[in-house]
Short mmCIF file of N, CA and C in Angstrom, two decimals:
data_model
loop_
_atom_site.label_atom_id
_atom_site.label_comp_id
_atom_site.label_asym_id
_atom_site.label_seq_id
_atom_site.Cartn_x
_atom_site.Cartn_y
_atom_site.Cartn_z
N MET A 1 73.14 112.49 -20.71
CA MET A 1 71.93 113.29 -20.90
C MET A 1 72.27 114.75 -21.29
N TYR A 2 71.54 115.24 -22.45
CA TYR A 2 71.62 116.72 -22.88
C TYR A 2 70.92 117.51 -22.13
N ARG A 3 71.64 118.77 -21.86
CA ARG A 3 70.94 119.66 -20.86
C ARG A 3 70.71 121.05 -21.84
N SER A 4 69.68 121.39 -21.62
CA SER A 4 69.43 122.64 -22.70
C SER A 4 69.89 124.16 -22.13
N ASN A 5 70.31 124.11 -20.86
CA ASN A 5 70.59 125.14 -20.38
C ASN A 5 72.02 125.13 -20.36
N ARG A 6 72.75 124.90 -21.16
CA ARG A 6 74.34 124.71 -20.92
C ARG A 6 75.16 125.78 -21.24
N ILE A 7 76.14 126.37 -20.24
CA ILE A 7 76.82 127.36 -20.64
C ILE A 7 78.32 127.00 -20.59
N LYS A 8 79.26 127.49 -21.42
CA LYS A 8 80.53 127.39 -21.32
C LYS A 8 81.11 128.22 -20.22
N ILE A 9 82.35 127.61 -19.64
CA ILE A 9 83.19 128.89 -18.91
C ILE A 9 84.42 128.28 -19.05
N ASN A 10 84.94 128.39 -20.46
CA ASN A 10 86.12 127.83 -20.73
C ASN A 10 87.31 129.43 -20.70
N SER A 11 86.53 130.53 -20.66
CA SER A 11 87.76 131.54 -20.78
C SER A 11 88.06 132.01 -19.64
N ASP A 12 89.02 133.00 -19.41
CA ASP A 12 89.52 133.48 -18.08
C ASP A 12 89.73 132.82 -17.14
N TRP A 13 90.41 131.76 -17.20
CA TRP A 13 90.64 130.90 -15.93
C TRP A 13 92.23 131.37 -15.50
N ARG A 14 92.48 131.28 -14.31
CA ARG A 14 93.73 131.45 -13.90
C ARG A 14 94.65 130.55 -13.52
N PHE A 15 95.93 130.39 -14.05
CA PHE A 15 96.48 129.03 -14.09
C PHE A 15 98.11 129.32 -13.39
N ARG A 16 98.56 128.56 -12.79
CA ARG A 16 100.08 128.56 -12.36
C ARG A 16 100.22 127.16 -11.89
N PHE A 17 102.07 127.04 -11.61
CA PHE A 17 102.19 125.82 -11.36
C PHE A 17 102.33 126.02 -9.91
N GLU A 18 102.18 124.94 -9.05
CA GLU A 18 102.22 124.68 -7.66
C GLU A 18 103.27 125.72 -7.04
N THR A 19 104.42 125.58 -7.52
CA THR A 19 105.50 126.16 -7.08
C THR A 19 105.93 127.78 -7.50
N ASP A 20 104.83 128.18 -8.37
CA ASP A 20 104.94 129.64 -8.83
C ASP A 20 103.94 130.50 -8.08
N SER A 21 104.35 131.81 -8.24
CA SER A 21 103.47 132.71 -7.38
C SER A 21 102.83 133.88 -8.41
N GLU A 22 103.05 133.80 -9.56
CA GLU A 22 102.52 134.41 -10.50
C GLU A 22 101.40 133.68 -11.51
N TRP A 23 100.18 134.21 -11.43
CA TRP A 23 99.44 133.61 -12.28
C TRP A 23 98.99 133.91 -13.69
N GLU A 24 98.90 133.27 -14.55
CA GLU A 24 98.74 133.16 -16.06
C GLU A 24 97.29 133.19 -16.45
N ILE A 25 96.60 134.28 -17.05
CA ILE A 25 95.45 134.06 -17.50
C ILE A 25 95.08 133.26 -18.92
N VAL A 26 94.61 131.97 -19.09
CA VAL A 26 94.36 131.18 -19.87
C VAL A 26 93.14 130.92 -20.08
N ASP A 27 92.59 130.34 -21.47
CA ASP A 27 91.39 129.84 -21.89
C ASP A 27 91.48 128.52 -22.30
N LEU A 28 90.47 127.51 -21.76
CA LEU A 28 90.49 126.24 -21.94
C LEU A 28 90.12 125.94 -23.29
N PRO A 29 90.58 124.88 -23.92
CA PRO A 29 91.35 123.86 -23.57
C PRO A 29 92.95 124.68 -23.48
N HIS A 30 93.86 124.14 -22.62
CA HIS A 30 95.03 124.56 -22.21
C HIS A 30 96.18 123.62 -22.12
N SER A 31 97.38 123.56 -22.41
CA SER A 31 98.35 122.87 -22.12
C SER A 31 99.73 123.80 -21.77
N TRP A 32 100.11 123.39 -20.56
CA TRP A 32 101.12 124.18 -20.44
C TRP A 32 102.62 123.81 -21.16
N ASN A 33 102.43 122.69 -21.86
CA ASN A 33 103.64 121.93 -22.63
C ASN A 33 103.52 122.41 -24.03
N ALA A 34 102.84 123.30 -24.40
CA ALA A 34 102.20 123.58 -25.83
C ALA A 34 103.50 124.00 -26.26
N LEU A 35 104.29 124.74 -26.41
CA LEU A 35 105.36 125.35 -26.81
C LEU A 35 106.85 125.17 -26.10
N ASP A 36 106.71 123.77 -25.22
CA ASP A 36 108.02 123.31 -24.70
C ASP A 36 109.13 123.19 -25.83
N THR A 37 108.87 122.71 -27.20
CA THR A 37 109.71 122.45 -28.14
C THR A 37 110.28 123.68 -28.80
N MET A 38 110.00 124.71 -28.26
CA MET A 38 110.18 125.99 -29.16
C MET A 38 110.83 126.72 -28.15
N SER A 39 110.90 126.36 -27.06
CA SER A 39 111.38 127.48 -25.88
C SER A 39 113.19 127.29 -25.93
N ILE A 40 113.72 128.67 -25.65
CA ILE A 40 115.22 128.54 -25.52
C ILE A 40 115.61 128.79 -24.14
N ASP A 41 114.59 128.71 -23.18
CA ASP A 41 114.67 128.97 -21.78
C ASP A 41 114.88 127.82 -21.01
N PRO A 42 115.84 127.34 -20.50
CA PRO A 42 115.91 125.68 -20.03
C PRO A 42 114.98 125.51 -19.04
N ASP A 43 114.54 126.56 -18.16
CA ASP A 43 113.75 126.32 -17.35
C ASP A 43 112.23 126.14 -17.79
N TRP A 44 111.82 126.08 -19.04
CA TRP A 44 110.46 125.63 -19.51
C TRP A 44 110.85 124.62 -20.43
N TYR A 45 111.94 123.80 -20.53
CA TYR A 45 111.71 122.52 -21.05
C TYR A 45 110.83 121.76 -20.40
N TYR A 46 109.76 121.38 -20.92
CA TYR A 46 109.00 119.92 -20.83
C TYR A 46 108.90 120.41 -19.37
N ARG A 47 108.10 121.21 -18.99
CA ARG A 47 108.01 121.24 -17.55
C ARG A 47 106.76 120.29 -17.07
N ARG A 48 107.12 119.81 -15.88
CA ARG A 48 106.11 118.69 -15.05
C ARG A 48 106.06 119.45 -13.79
N GLY A 49 104.97 118.75 -13.18
CA GLY A 49 104.37 119.44 -11.79
C GLY A 49 102.77 119.37 -11.64
N THR A 50 102.77 120.15 -10.37
CA THR A 50 101.37 119.98 -10.37
C THR A 50 100.81 121.43 -10.98
N GLY A 51 99.84 121.32 -11.72
CA GLY A 51 99.14 122.91 -12.35
C GLY A 51 97.85 123.23 -11.60
N ILE A 52 97.67 124.28 -11.00
CA ILE A 52 96.57 124.70 -10.61
C ILE A 52 95.70 125.62 -11.40
N TYR A 53 94.38 125.29 -11.74
CA TYR A 53 93.66 126.09 -12.34
C TYR A 53 92.31 127.01 -11.63
N GLU A 54 92.30 128.13 -11.43
CA GLU A 54 91.04 128.59 -10.67
C GLU A 54 90.37 129.38 -11.29
N LYS A 55 89.09 129.62 -11.36
CA LYS A 55 88.01 130.37 -11.83
C LYS A 55 87.02 130.77 -10.76
N ASP A 56 86.54 132.26 -10.82
CA ASP A 56 85.48 132.53 -10.24
C ASP A 56 84.08 132.02 -10.65
N PHE A 57 83.17 131.77 -10.24
CA PHE A 57 82.13 131.30 -10.67
C PHE A 57 80.93 131.42 -10.04
N VAL A 58 79.93 132.38 -10.56
CA VAL A 58 78.53 132.47 -10.09
C VAL A 58 77.69 131.86 -10.90
N PRO A 59 76.84 131.18 -10.22
CA PRO A 59 75.57 130.44 -11.28
C PRO A 59 74.84 131.41 -11.97
N PRO A 60 74.40 131.23 -13.04
CA PRO A 60 73.63 131.95 -13.72
C PRO A 60 72.17 131.99 -13.20
N ASP A 61 71.23 133.08 -13.41
CA ASP A 61 69.99 133.47 -12.55
C ASP A 61 69.05 132.11 -12.96
N PHE A 62 69.36 131.50 -14.31
CA PHE A 62 68.35 130.39 -14.46
C PHE A 62 68.23 129.20 -13.63
N ALA A 63 69.81 128.87 -13.08
CA ALA A 63 69.97 127.84 -11.96
C ALA A 63 69.70 128.22 -10.81
N LYS A 64 69.07 129.41 -10.25
CA LYS A 64 68.36 129.43 -8.90
C LYS A 64 67.58 128.51 -8.38
N ASN A 65 67.92 127.90 -7.36
CA ASN A 65 67.18 126.84 -6.97
C ASN A 65 67.19 125.54 -7.57
N GLN A 66 68.40 125.22 -8.44
CA GLN A 66 68.52 124.12 -9.28
C GLN A 66 69.81 123.40 -8.88
N THR A 67 69.78 122.34 -9.03
CA THR A 67 71.51 121.57 -9.37
C THR A 67 72.03 121.97 -10.35
N VAL A 68 73.17 122.48 -10.19
CA VAL A 68 74.30 122.83 -11.19
C VAL A 68 75.28 121.66 -11.53
N TRP A 69 75.66 121.00 -12.85
CA TRP A 69 76.44 120.17 -13.04
C TRP A 69 77.53 121.16 -13.81
N LEU A 70 78.81 120.53 -13.38
CA LEU A 70 80.14 120.82 -14.03
C LEU A 70 80.46 119.87 -14.40
N GLU A 71 80.78 120.12 -15.90
CA GLU A 71 81.39 119.03 -16.68
C GLU A 71 82.76 119.14 -17.20
N PHE A 72 83.78 118.57 -17.16
CA PHE A 72 85.30 118.63 -17.91
C PHE A 72 85.09 117.60 -18.78
N GLU A 73 85.54 118.00 -19.97
CA GLU A 73 85.49 117.22 -21.20
C GLU A 73 86.83 116.55 -21.33
N ALA A 74 87.74 116.87 -21.11
CA ALA A 74 89.17 116.34 -20.84
C ALA A 74 89.95 116.85 -19.72
N VAL A 75 90.51 115.85 -18.82
CA VAL A 75 91.58 116.25 -18.08
C VAL A 75 92.62 115.36 -17.99
N SER A 76 93.79 115.82 -18.33
CA SER A 76 95.12 114.84 -18.10
C SER A 76 95.45 114.42 -17.19
N GLN A 77 95.50 113.05 -16.76
CA GLN A 77 96.04 112.39 -15.50
C GLN A 77 95.28 112.39 -14.18
N LYS A 78 95.44 113.46 -13.61
CA LYS A 78 94.71 113.47 -12.24
C LYS A 78 94.00 114.62 -11.90
N ALA A 79 92.88 114.82 -11.61
CA ALA A 79 92.36 116.34 -10.97
C ALA A 79 91.57 116.39 -9.92
N LYS A 80 91.64 117.26 -9.20
CA LYS A 80 90.82 117.71 -8.01
C LYS A 80 89.76 118.95 -8.24
N VAL A 81 88.57 118.67 -7.68
CA VAL A 81 87.96 119.99 -8.37
C VAL A 81 87.27 120.34 -6.85
N TYR A 82 87.70 121.63 -6.45
CA TYR A 82 87.31 122.27 -5.22
C TYR A 82 86.04 123.49 -5.62
N PHE A 83 85.48 123.47 -4.70
CA PHE A 83 84.27 124.75 -4.67
C PHE A 83 84.24 125.41 -3.26
N ASP A 84 84.61 126.40 -3.44
CA ASP A 84 84.50 127.33 -1.90
C ASP A 84 85.41 126.45 -0.89
N GLY A 85 86.71 126.04 -1.31
CA GLY A 85 87.68 125.50 -0.61
C GLY A 85 87.15 123.97 -0.10
N ASP A 86 85.92 123.38 -0.67
CA ASP A 86 85.49 122.02 -0.20
C ASP A 86 85.75 121.31 -1.53
N LEU A 87 86.56 119.98 -1.29
CA LEU A 87 86.44 118.90 -2.54
C LEU A 87 85.45 118.48 -2.90
N LEU A 88 85.20 118.61 -4.35
CA LEU A 88 83.93 118.16 -5.03
C LEU A 88 84.23 116.77 -5.49
N ALA A 89 84.87 116.68 -6.44
CA ALA A 89 85.43 115.61 -7.11
C ALA A 89 86.77 115.26 -7.14
N GLU A 90 87.50 114.15 -7.61
CA GLU A 90 88.88 113.58 -7.93
C GLU A 90 88.55 112.76 -9.17
N HIS A 91 89.40 112.83 -10.39
CA HIS A 91 89.41 112.17 -11.51
C HIS A 91 90.73 111.99 -11.89
N TRP A 92 90.91 110.56 -11.82
CA TRP A 92 92.12 109.97 -12.36
C TRP A 92 91.90 109.30 -14.12
N GLY A 93 92.54 109.78 -15.01
CA GLY A 93 92.54 109.38 -16.44
C GLY A 93 93.01 110.08 -17.39
N GLY A 94 93.63 109.54 -18.33
CA GLY A 94 94.44 110.72 -19.09
C GLY A 94 93.11 111.36 -20.50
N TYR A 95 93.29 112.50 -20.29
CA TYR A 95 92.44 113.03 -21.35
C TYR A 95 90.86 112.52 -21.38
N THR A 96 90.23 112.35 -20.20
CA THR A 96 89.05 111.62 -20.48
C THR A 96 87.80 112.78 -19.68
N ALA A 97 86.72 112.94 -19.92
CA ALA A 97 85.89 113.72 -19.42
C ALA A 97 85.64 113.10 -17.98
N PHE A 98 84.71 113.93 -17.17
CA PHE A 98 84.16 113.61 -15.85
C PHE A 98 83.28 114.99 -15.44
#
């Protein structure tokens, strides 16, 4: 279903690997393996693991007293979505929307 009040929240996400302590600011879509073949640093050869994306979100004024839908257009493999620490959804499937 098409919703006329869509807004994109693709910019200014924080990203890090689960094992890292530093956050990187990224825009979506994002791939942490985009430059692997160009790296001369062995620590960056085809990194694998759990990536964490985080974003502060405040619903827009027009959403007051309304249901807000969050749509991901493509997520690789597995995803868990949390809001204020509560698990909202889990998704399995390579590069598919949910």
